[in-house]
Every structure is written in C-alpha cells, then in structure tokens.
Short mmCIF file of C-alpha atoms in Angstrom, two decimals:
data_model
loop_
_atom_site.label_atom_id
_atom_site.label_comp_id
_atom_site.label_asym_id
_atom_site.label_seq_id
_atom_site.Cartn_x
_atom_site.Cartn_y
_atom_site.Cartn_z
CA MET A 1 -7.23 119.50 76.44
CA ILE A 2 -7.16 122.84 75.52
CA ARG A 3 -7.77 125.15 77.96
CA THR A 4 -6.13 128.72 76.88
CA VAL A 5 -7.16 131.16 74.30
CA THR A 6 -4.02 130.54 72.88
CA GLY A 7 -4.42 127.27 72.43
CA LEU A 8 -7.63 128.03 70.98
CA ILE A 9 -5.87 129.71 68.34
CA TRP A 10 -3.03 127.41 67.56
CA LEU A 11 -6.09 124.72 67.19
CA GLY A 12 -7.61 127.09 64.48
CA PHE A 13 -4.34 127.57 62.79
CA TYR A 14 -3.64 123.56 62.30
CA LEU A 15 -7.14 122.84 60.91
CA ARG A 16 -6.75 125.70 58.58
CA ILE A 17 -3.37 124.66 57.53
CA CYS A 18 -5.00 121.20 56.93
CA VAL A 19 -7.69 122.54 54.72
CA ALA A 20 -4.74 124.64 52.82
CA ALA A 21 -2.74 121.47 52.45
CA TRP A 22 -5.81 119.74 50.89
CA ASN A 23 -6.64 122.68 48.51
CA GLY A 24 -3.15 123.16 47.47
CA PHE A 25 -2.24 119.19 46.82
CA ILE A 26 -5.24 116.97 46.42
CA GLY A 27 -8.10 119.55 46.59
CA PRO A 28 -10.25 121.60 45.70
CA SER A 29 -11.15 121.91 48.97
CA ILE A 30 -14.76 123.32 50.01
CA GLY A 31 -15.23 127.20 49.06
CA ALA A 32 -11.94 127.01 47.15
CA GLY A 33 -13.71 127.39 43.52
CA GLY A 34 -15.29 130.28 42.36
CA ASP A 35 -13.50 133.70 43.46
CA ALA A 36 -10.88 131.88 45.36
CA SER A 37 -9.60 129.85 41.97
CA THR A 38 -10.08 132.95 39.93
CA PHE A 39 -8.01 135.10 42.42
CA HIS A 40 -5.20 132.45 42.41
CA MET A 41 -5.45 132.02 38.73
CA VAL A 42 -4.92 135.87 37.86
CA ALA A 43 -2.07 136.33 40.97
CA VAL A 44 -0.16 133.19 38.89
CA LEU A 45 -0.52 135.42 35.77
CA HIS A 46 0.64 138.50 37.61
CA SER A 47 3.57 136.72 39.28
CA TYR A 48 4.77 136.06 35.83
CA ASN A 49 4.43 139.79 34.41
CA LEU A 50 4.08 142.35 37.14
CA ASP A 51 2.97 144.89 34.83
CA ILE A 52 -0.39 146.46 36.52
CA ASP A 53 -2.13 146.65 32.98
CA LYS A 54 -0.82 143.59 31.24
CA ILE A 55 -0.06 139.81 32.70
CA GLY A 56 0.71 136.92 30.95
CA MET A 57 3.54 134.65 29.78
CA ASP A 58 5.81 134.73 26.56
CA SER A 59 3.63 135.81 23.56
CA THR A 60 0.59 135.27 25.41
CA SER A 61 -0.80 138.28 27.26
CA ILE A 62 -4.06 139.27 29.01
CA TYR A 63 -5.45 142.35 29.60
CA TYR A 64 -6.63 142.80 32.97
CA PRO A 65 -7.00 146.54 34.25
CA LEU A 66 -6.26 147.03 37.84
CA LYS A 67 -9.32 148.10 39.83
CA ILE A 68 -10.55 148.01 43.53
CA GLY A 69 -11.84 144.70 44.53
CA TRP A 70 -8.60 143.28 41.99
CA MET A 71 -6.04 144.62 44.01
CA TYR A 72 -5.86 141.39 46.15
CA PRO A 73 -5.00 138.86 43.25
CA TYR A 74 -2.53 141.54 42.36
CA ILE A 75 -0.76 141.66 45.56
CA LEU A 76 -0.96 137.82 45.74
CA GLY A 77 0.87 137.87 42.51
CA VAL A 78 3.67 139.82 43.92
CA PHE A 79 3.93 137.31 46.87
CA TYR A 80 3.96 134.40 44.08
CA ALA A 81 6.74 136.43 42.28
CA PHE A 82 9.25 136.36 45.31
CA THR A 83 8.30 133.07 46.06
CA THR A 84 6.76 130.48 43.55
CA PRO A 85 3.48 130.31 42.31
CA SER A 86 1.78 127.77 44.80
CA LEU A 87 -1.77 127.50 45.62
CA PHE A 88 -0.92 126.22 48.74
CA LEU A 89 1.46 129.08 49.73
CA GLY A 90 -1.67 131.61 48.64
CA SER A 91 -3.86 129.63 51.18
CA PHE A 92 -1.07 129.55 53.55
CA LEU A 93 -0.95 133.29 53.43
CA SER A 94 -4.38 133.66 54.06
CA VAL A 95 -4.31 131.41 57.07
CA VAL A 96 -1.21 133.58 59.07
CA VAL A 97 -3.40 136.73 58.23
CA TRP A 98 -6.05 135.09 60.00
CA VAL A 99 -3.89 134.21 63.00
CA ALA A 100 -3.09 137.67 63.12
CA SER A 101 -6.79 138.81 63.04
CA ALA A 102 -7.25 136.09 66.03
CA PHE A 103 -4.44 137.82 68.26
CA ILE A 104 -5.88 141.48 67.49
CA LEU A 105 -9.27 140.23 68.61
CA VAL A 106 -7.65 138.99 71.95
CA ARG A 107 -6.23 142.25 72.31
CA ILE A 108 -10.02 143.87 71.91
CA MET A 109 -11.10 141.68 74.38
CA GLN A 110 -8.14 142.55 76.87
CA LEU A 111 -8.73 146.52 76.12
CA LEU A 112 -12.67 146.11 77.17
CA LEU A 113 -11.64 143.76 80.28
CA PHE A 114 -13.26 140.44 79.22
CA ASN A 115 -13.15 137.87 81.75
CA LYS A 116 -10.94 134.75 80.62
CA SER A 117 -14.09 132.53 80.58
CA SER A 118 -15.75 135.19 77.81
CA GLN A 119 -12.30 135.37 76.04
CA PHE A 120 -12.46 131.45 75.64
CA THR A 121 -15.80 131.21 74.62
CA ILE A 122 -15.51 133.79 71.92
CA MET A 123 -12.38 132.27 70.63
CA LEU A 124 -13.67 128.81 70.61
CA ILE A 125 -16.11 130.15 68.17
CA TYR A 126 -14.26 132.20 66.22
CA ALA A 127 -11.61 129.73 65.53
CA LEU A 128 -13.90 126.58 65.05
CA LEU A 129 -17.13 128.02 63.23
CA PRO A 130 -16.93 125.78 60.05
CA SER A 131 -17.56 128.47 57.36
CA SER A 132 -14.66 130.66 59.02
CA ILE A 133 -12.17 127.31 58.69
CA VAL A 134 -13.13 126.99 55.00
CA HIS A 135 -12.93 130.51 53.93
CA THR A 136 -10.14 131.54 55.60
CA SER A 137 -8.23 128.68 54.75
CA VAL A 138 -8.25 129.61 51.00
CA THR A 139 -7.13 132.41 48.00
CA LEU A 140 -10.07 134.42 49.05
CA ARG A 141 -10.11 138.30 50.58
CA GLU A 142 -12.15 137.32 53.34
CA PRO A 143 -9.56 136.63 55.85
CA TYR A 144 -7.60 139.89 55.01
CA GLN A 145 -10.69 141.70 55.19
CA LEU A 146 -11.41 140.18 58.62
CA PHE A 147 -8.05 141.06 59.59
CA LEU A 148 -8.33 144.90 58.63
CA VAL A 149 -11.79 145.21 60.55
CA ASN A 150 -10.41 143.92 63.81
CA LEU A 151 -7.22 145.99 63.25
CA SER A 152 -9.14 149.25 62.51
CA VAL A 153 -12.02 148.76 65.55
CA TYR A 154 -9.01 148.38 67.57
CA ALA A 155 -7.25 151.49 66.89
CA VAL A 156 -10.48 153.39 67.34
CA LEU A 157 -10.70 151.73 70.74
CA LYS A 158 -7.04 152.59 71.64
CA ILE A 159 -7.69 155.93 70.11
CA TYR A 160 -10.82 156.85 72.37
CA MET A 161 -9.78 154.90 75.39
CA ASN A 162 -6.06 155.20 75.92
CA LYS A 163 -6.05 158.67 73.93
CA SER A 164 -3.20 157.13 71.70
CA PHE A 165 -2.00 159.33 68.84
CA PHE A 166 0.08 156.48 67.26
CA TYR A 167 -3.00 154.64 66.21
CA TRP A 168 -4.44 157.43 64.16
CA SER A 169 -1.74 156.08 61.42
CA VAL A 170 -2.79 152.45 62.09
CA LEU A 171 -6.31 153.45 61.52
CA LEU A 172 -5.78 155.53 58.65
CA SER A 173 -3.57 152.47 57.13
CA ALA A 174 -6.47 150.32 57.61
CA VAL A 175 -9.01 152.47 55.90
CA ILE A 176 -6.88 153.00 52.92
CA SER A 177 -6.13 149.18 52.72
CA MET A 178 -9.78 148.18 53.34
CA GLY A 179 -10.78 150.56 50.64
CA VAL A 180 -8.34 148.85 48.09
CA LEU A 181 -9.89 145.57 48.82
CA HIS A 182 -13.60 146.37 48.43
CA GLY A 183 -15.62 149.54 48.04
CA ALA A 184 -17.88 148.75 50.70
CA LEU A 185 -15.10 148.46 53.23
CA PHE A 186 -14.02 151.97 52.42
CA VAL A 187 -17.49 153.37 53.31
CA PHE A 188 -17.12 151.38 56.48
CA GLY A 189 -13.45 152.75 57.05
CA VAL A 190 -14.91 156.48 56.58
CA PHE A 191 -17.67 155.65 59.05
CA LEU A 192 -14.91 154.46 61.52
CA VAL A 193 -12.87 157.70 61.06
CA VAL A 194 -16.02 159.87 61.75
CA ALA A 195 -17.24 157.92 64.51
CA THR A 196 -13.93 158.45 66.10
CA LEU A 197 -14.34 162.08 65.92
CA LEU A 198 -17.52 162.03 67.12
CA MET A 199 -16.69 159.81 70.21
CA LEU A 200 -13.81 162.20 70.92
CA SER A 201 -16.31 164.96 71.34
CA LEU A 202 -18.49 163.52 73.15
CA ARG A 203 -15.71 162.48 75.86
CA TYR A 204 -14.58 166.35 75.75
CA ARG A 205 -18.16 167.37 76.68
CA GLN A 206 -18.03 164.89 79.46
CA SER A 207 -14.85 166.06 81.00
CA GLY A 208 -16.27 169.65 80.71
CA LYS A 209 -14.29 170.69 77.70
CA HIS A 210 -15.54 171.74 74.10
CA PHE A 211 -13.84 171.76 70.90
CA SER A 212 -12.93 175.66 70.03
CA PHE A 213 -14.36 177.25 67.09
CA ILE A 214 -10.89 176.92 65.28
CA LYS A 215 -11.09 173.13 65.65
CA LEU A 216 -14.61 173.12 64.65
CA VAL A 217 -14.24 174.80 61.52
CA ILE A 218 -11.65 172.51 60.60
CA VAL A 219 -13.16 169.32 61.45
CA LEU A 220 -16.79 169.90 60.30
CA PRO A 221 -16.17 170.32 56.72
CA LEU A 222 -13.76 167.67 56.63
CA ILE A 223 -16.44 165.06 58.19
CA VAL A 224 -18.95 166.35 55.55
CA TYR A 225 -16.16 166.00 53.04
CA VAL A 226 -15.01 162.32 54.04
CA ILE A 227 -18.63 161.18 54.07
CA SER A 228 -19.45 162.50 50.63
CA CYS A 229 -16.53 160.86 49.12
CA GLY A 230 -17.06 157.74 50.74
CA ILE A 231 -20.72 157.38 49.44
CA SER A 232 -19.59 158.29 46.02
CA TYR A 233 -16.88 155.71 46.36
CA PHE A 234 -19.14 153.26 47.32
CA GLU A 235 -21.46 153.80 44.61
CA VAL A 236 -18.93 153.75 41.81
CA HIS A 237 -16.98 150.80 43.06
CA SER A 238 -19.76 148.58 44.96
CA TYR A 239 -22.59 149.12 42.30
CA GLY A 240 -21.05 150.01 39.10
CA GLY A 241 -21.05 146.34 37.42
CA TYR A 242 -23.65 143.90 36.74
CA GLY A 243 -25.64 146.61 34.90
CA ALA A 244 -26.28 148.85 38.04
CA GLY A 245 -26.00 151.87 36.09
CA THR A 246 -23.55 154.77 36.85
CA HIS A 247 -25.96 157.82 36.37
CA MET A 248 -28.64 156.83 38.34
CA GLU A 249 -30.11 157.24 42.12
CA PHE A 250 -28.90 155.16 44.58
CA TYR A 251 -31.75 152.79 44.99
CA ASP A 252 -31.60 152.18 41.30
CA LYS A 253 -28.03 150.98 41.22
CA VAL A 254 -28.88 148.53 44.18
CA ALA A 255 -32.04 147.16 42.29
CA GLY A 256 -29.93 146.92 39.06
CA PHE A 257 -26.99 145.53 41.17
CA GLN A 258 -29.09 142.81 42.80
CA GLU A 259 -31.18 142.41 39.11
CA GLY A 260 -27.43 141.55 37.51
CA LEU A 261 -26.75 139.01 40.28
CA MET A 262 -30.08 137.26 40.05
CA HIS A 263 -28.92 136.36 36.25
CA LEU A 264 -26.31 134.41 37.82
CA LYS A 265 -28.73 131.63 38.81
CA ALA A 266 -27.60 129.50 41.51
CA ARG A 267 -29.52 127.23 44.01
CA SER A 268 -29.05 128.84 46.94
CA ASN A 269 -30.70 132.19 45.84
CA TYR A 270 -32.85 133.30 48.36
CA LYS A 271 -34.84 136.02 45.78
CA SER A 272 -35.82 135.72 42.19
CA SER A 273 -37.00 139.54 41.80
CA VAL A 274 -36.81 142.89 43.37
CA THR A 275 -38.35 146.06 43.13
CA ILE A 276 -36.95 149.33 44.35
CA ASP A 277 -38.34 152.23 42.81
CA SER A 278 -37.77 154.85 45.46
CA GLY A 279 -35.91 155.89 48.49
CA ILE A 280 -38.93 154.83 50.62
CA ALA A 281 -38.92 151.64 48.87
CA LEU A 282 -35.35 151.35 49.63
CA LEU A 283 -35.90 152.12 53.10
CA TYR A 284 -38.11 149.03 53.26
CA PHE A 285 -36.02 146.73 51.57
CA ILE A 286 -33.23 146.99 53.69
CA PRO A 287 -34.41 145.22 56.77
CA VAL A 288 -36.38 142.49 54.74
CA ASN A 289 -33.05 141.88 52.85
CA LEU A 290 -30.76 142.06 56.00
CA PHE A 291 -33.14 139.58 57.39
CA GLN A 292 -33.00 137.31 54.54
CA TYR A 293 -29.13 137.80 54.63
CA LEU A 294 -28.63 137.00 57.98
CA PHE A 295 -30.74 134.02 58.28
CA GLU A 296 -31.49 132.16 55.11
CA PRO A 297 -31.96 129.07 54.24
CA MET A 298 -35.10 128.67 55.80
CA PRO A 299 -35.83 124.91 56.84
CA TRP A 300 -38.10 124.43 53.87
CA ARG A 301 -35.15 125.46 51.62
CA ILE A 302 -32.51 122.78 52.93
CA ALA A 303 -31.50 120.59 50.10
CA ASN A 304 -28.20 119.21 51.12
CA LEU A 305 -25.50 119.17 53.92
CA PHE A 306 -24.08 122.26 53.47
CA ASP A 307 -27.35 124.01 53.64
CA VAL A 308 -27.84 122.12 57.31
CA ILE A 309 -24.37 123.93 58.49
CA VAL A 310 -25.17 127.11 57.24
CA MET A 311 -28.60 126.84 59.09
CA LEU A 312 -26.88 125.78 62.18
CA GLU A 313 -24.47 128.86 61.86
CA ASN A 314 -27.64 131.05 61.61
CA ILE A 315 -29.40 129.49 64.90
CA LEU A 316 -25.93 130.29 66.74
CA ARG A 317 -26.27 134.01 64.99
CA VAL A 318 -29.75 134.20 66.44
CA CYS A 319 -28.67 133.01 69.56
CA LEU A 320 -25.84 135.22 69.73
CA LEU A 321 -27.94 138.28 68.42
CA TRP A 322 -30.35 137.53 71.43
CA LYS A 323 -27.62 137.59 73.67
CA VAL A 324 -26.82 141.40 72.37
CA CYS A 325 -30.22 142.19 73.02
CA ILE A 326 -30.41 141.40 76.66
CA TRP A 327 -27.18 143.46 77.18
CA LEU A 328 -28.73 146.16 75.54
CA ARG A 329 -31.21 146.09 78.20
CA SER A 330 -28.83 145.61 81.15
CA VAL A 331 -26.64 148.84 81.42
CA SER A 332 -27.07 152.51 80.56
CA VAL A 333 -25.65 154.10 77.35
CA GLN A 334 -23.01 155.77 79.82
CA GLY A 335 -21.34 152.67 80.42
CA LYS A 336 -21.58 150.72 76.93
CA ARG A 337 -20.41 153.53 74.41
CA GLN A 338 -17.26 151.72 73.12
CA LEU A 339 -19.59 148.49 73.06
CA LEU A 340 -22.11 150.00 71.14
CA PHE A 341 -19.71 151.76 68.70
CA VAL A 342 -18.81 147.80 68.08
CA LEU A 343 -22.50 147.00 67.72
CA ILE A 344 -22.93 149.65 65.17
CA CYS A 345 -19.84 148.68 63.44
CA TYR A 346 -21.41 144.84 62.78
CA LEU A 347 -24.73 146.23 62.07
CA LEU A 348 -23.16 148.52 59.17
CA LEU A 349 -20.92 146.00 57.63
CA GLU A 350 -23.68 143.39 57.39
CA THR A 351 -26.45 145.77 56.15
CA MET A 352 -23.77 146.84 53.58
CA TRP A 353 -22.98 143.05 52.39
CA SER A 354 -26.74 142.32 52.24
CA LEU A 355 -27.33 144.90 49.43
CA GLY A 356 -24.74 143.25 47.27
CA THR A 357 -25.95 139.29 48.11
CA ILE A 358 -28.89 137.73 47.04
CA SER A 359 -27.79 134.13 47.96
CA TRP A 360 -27.04 132.16 51.32
CA GLY A 361 -23.99 130.63 49.42
CA ASN A 362 -22.35 134.05 48.98
CA ALA A 363 -23.78 135.47 52.44
CA VAL A 364 -21.65 132.79 54.48
CA ARG A 365 -18.78 134.40 53.21
CA HIS A 366 -19.54 138.00 53.90
CA HIS A 367 -20.35 137.23 57.63
CA ILE A 368 -17.04 136.29 57.85
CA PRO A 369 -15.23 139.99 58.16
CA SER A 370 -17.49 141.01 60.85
CA LEU A 371 -17.37 137.66 62.91
CA GLY A 372 -15.28 139.36 65.65
CA LEU A 373 -17.29 142.31 66.19
CA MET A 374 -20.84 140.13 66.24
CA LEU A 375 -18.98 137.75 69.20
CA ILE A 376 -17.55 140.83 71.06
CA VAL A 377 -21.11 142.48 71.61
CA ALA A 378 -22.81 139.05 72.15
CA PHE A 379 -20.81 138.19 75.10
CA ALA A 380 -20.37 141.77 76.12
CA TYR A 381 -23.26 141.15 79.13
CA SER A 382 -21.84 138.08 80.47
CA ALA A 383 -18.23 139.47 80.39
CA THR A 384 -19.53 142.87 82.07
CA ARG A 385 -22.03 140.77 84.66
CA SER A 386 -18.84 138.35 85.67
CA ARG A 387 -16.61 141.69 86.14
CA LYS A 388 -19.25 143.31 88.62
CA VAL A 389 -19.27 140.12 90.70
CA GLU A 390 -15.46 139.95 90.87
CA GLN A 391 -15.46 143.52 91.87
CA ILE A 392 -18.01 142.84 94.76
CA LYS A 393 -15.93 139.93 95.83
#
C-alpha cells in the first residue's frame, strides 16, 4: 500500500515506463501517433546529420528549417546522436522529465505549506490521471512543457517568498526554454517576469518601502518592452501558420488559425465554424471557446471509450474548479496573493491553448502543462483550513 507522496511519484514513473516500453518495442501506444511519431522521425533524421538546416542520411536529404516549435525534435535528435535513435529511449526521456516535474511540484507544495494529506491527494491525481500517463510517456513536448511551467512558477514563488536572487537566473532560463518549445509559452514566461516585478513592488509597499524614481525609470520601460515583444512573438510564432496571415489584426489571426485547423477534419472537433470580425467579437469568443476547450465532449457527443475517459477527466476538472471557487470565497486577498498568482497562471495558460485548439483530442494534451497549477489552487482551501486547525490545536 502506497502511503507517501514519493511512493506515488515512483508508481507514476513505473506506469509511464510500461507505456514507454509498449510504445518502443510493441506499440504504438495511445497518444504515440501524430505529433509524437513525427517528432521522433524528425529527431532520428537529425541524429544522423546535426546540421540545423539539412537532415538526412547518405545522399538523401530533407530540408527542414529549424524554427520555434521544432527545437524539441532537434534536441531529441542530439540525444539520439549520443545514444541511439530508439523510440523507447525518446519516450523514456519524457518519463524522466515528468518525474522531475513531479518533484518540483512537491517543492511548490512544501513552499506553500500544504499539509501531507493535501500533498498526497494532489500527487495521486498528478501521477495517475490517464491522459497524463499516456501523453507524458511518449515523444511529445508536453512533459517538457509541464516541467518548465512547474519550474518557472516555483522560481517566482522562491523570488517572492524567500527573496532569492539566485532563482532569477532559474526563472529567466525557464522562460527562454519555454519560448523555444512554443510561442505561447514565451508569452506565459513574459507574464511571469512582469508578475514577479509587480508582486515585489506590492511587497515593498506593504513594508512601507517604495521603488525609487531611478528604479521606476528603469523597470517601467523594461516591462512595456518585454510585454510588446512577447505579444509580437506570440502572434508570429503561434498564429503564423494554417492560413492565419502575417499582416492582420490579432483577432483576424486567431480566426484564420482556427479556420485552418478546421480544414484538418477530425471526429473530435467541437466546432465547425468561427466568426471573429472585431476585437469585441474576440472578447466574446474567448470565454465561449475556453468553456468548450475545458469541458468538451458533452455527453451527447461521446462515441467511444476515449471520449468517456476525457469526459470523466472533465468532470474531475469541474469538481476541482468548484473547489477553487470555494477557496476564493474563504480568505482575504491579503492571505492568498501567492495562490492567486498560481490561479492566474493556470487561467492564462489554458486560455492561450484554447485559442489554438478546436478538438478535445488535442485539448486533452494541452491540459497537461497546467495540471500542477490547477491542483495547487484546487486544494488550497483544504490545505489552508487544515493548517489553521493544526495551529489552533
């Protein structure tokens, strides 16, 4: 009987190794087709020729320009070059990265003073959620995204709560790495940097201190510049394909991107048309689209066992978000600033992913990078309440 958080992590590791072995030697496993197999094949080609612009073997060459979103298979190709181009090894590497993300999540819970019971429940879901098991055991970017999201949020909390200057280097390294993996994650990283500066300024005000005029002159333009660069980067690298256009307004790019995805017809698509003709229309579109992204498929859309599992995970998500609502009503803003930050991070990530997703088959993957954040805020109420009871005793 497993009774410890560490035991759950190693159980999750064992289950993922089983999936990785199946995928590598028998397979393919669930979730190992599509992007996962493409990333592996590109990585194999890279492993034989580490030239960034040309990959291939002997006289056969394939031109595949290195760009944002394709750094992962190139790095995986370097790993294959030093080991062997084995699908099992690529999948095993994803499992190792997932384990690292789990231990970082434990550090976050300890930093936020979560009790042992809450830590155990959080890790139980984190380690055994079916979609997480299948998608963090194959050659996808999701386990790496999950690791970097957890690491960057942990770095921000260390900077804010422990005034650790060292973790600025960790945060900036994580932001750069996230940007290499996906354009949307770079925007998330920019938000983390800006949010950290703002939270530090609020802490200064609480202690009776204020930023000097010189600091304000240096920091404010930096924040504006970083935000503008982040938005520009996001538009170019997240909505530059699928006919989104490069010289359009942001809402046009989102509409064009979604319309391009609709041409890739799939059974699990939850929309067949999109109309976004203004900024106001985009503001209306975002919450409706986010709702579908979070909770599709609806019961009347279910067609197979995969849909049933996704729906059950969505029901769990509803329960967890309900716990978040209870927690938000339970304590003052003053006592939950760090956890509010984690909640905003979760909502921002999910909103960004939703703008580029039209099917629950892809949505189930995109929920993974923010899984740890959702669990943290969902169990904040029980963790805080238990801590208060212990203090009274």
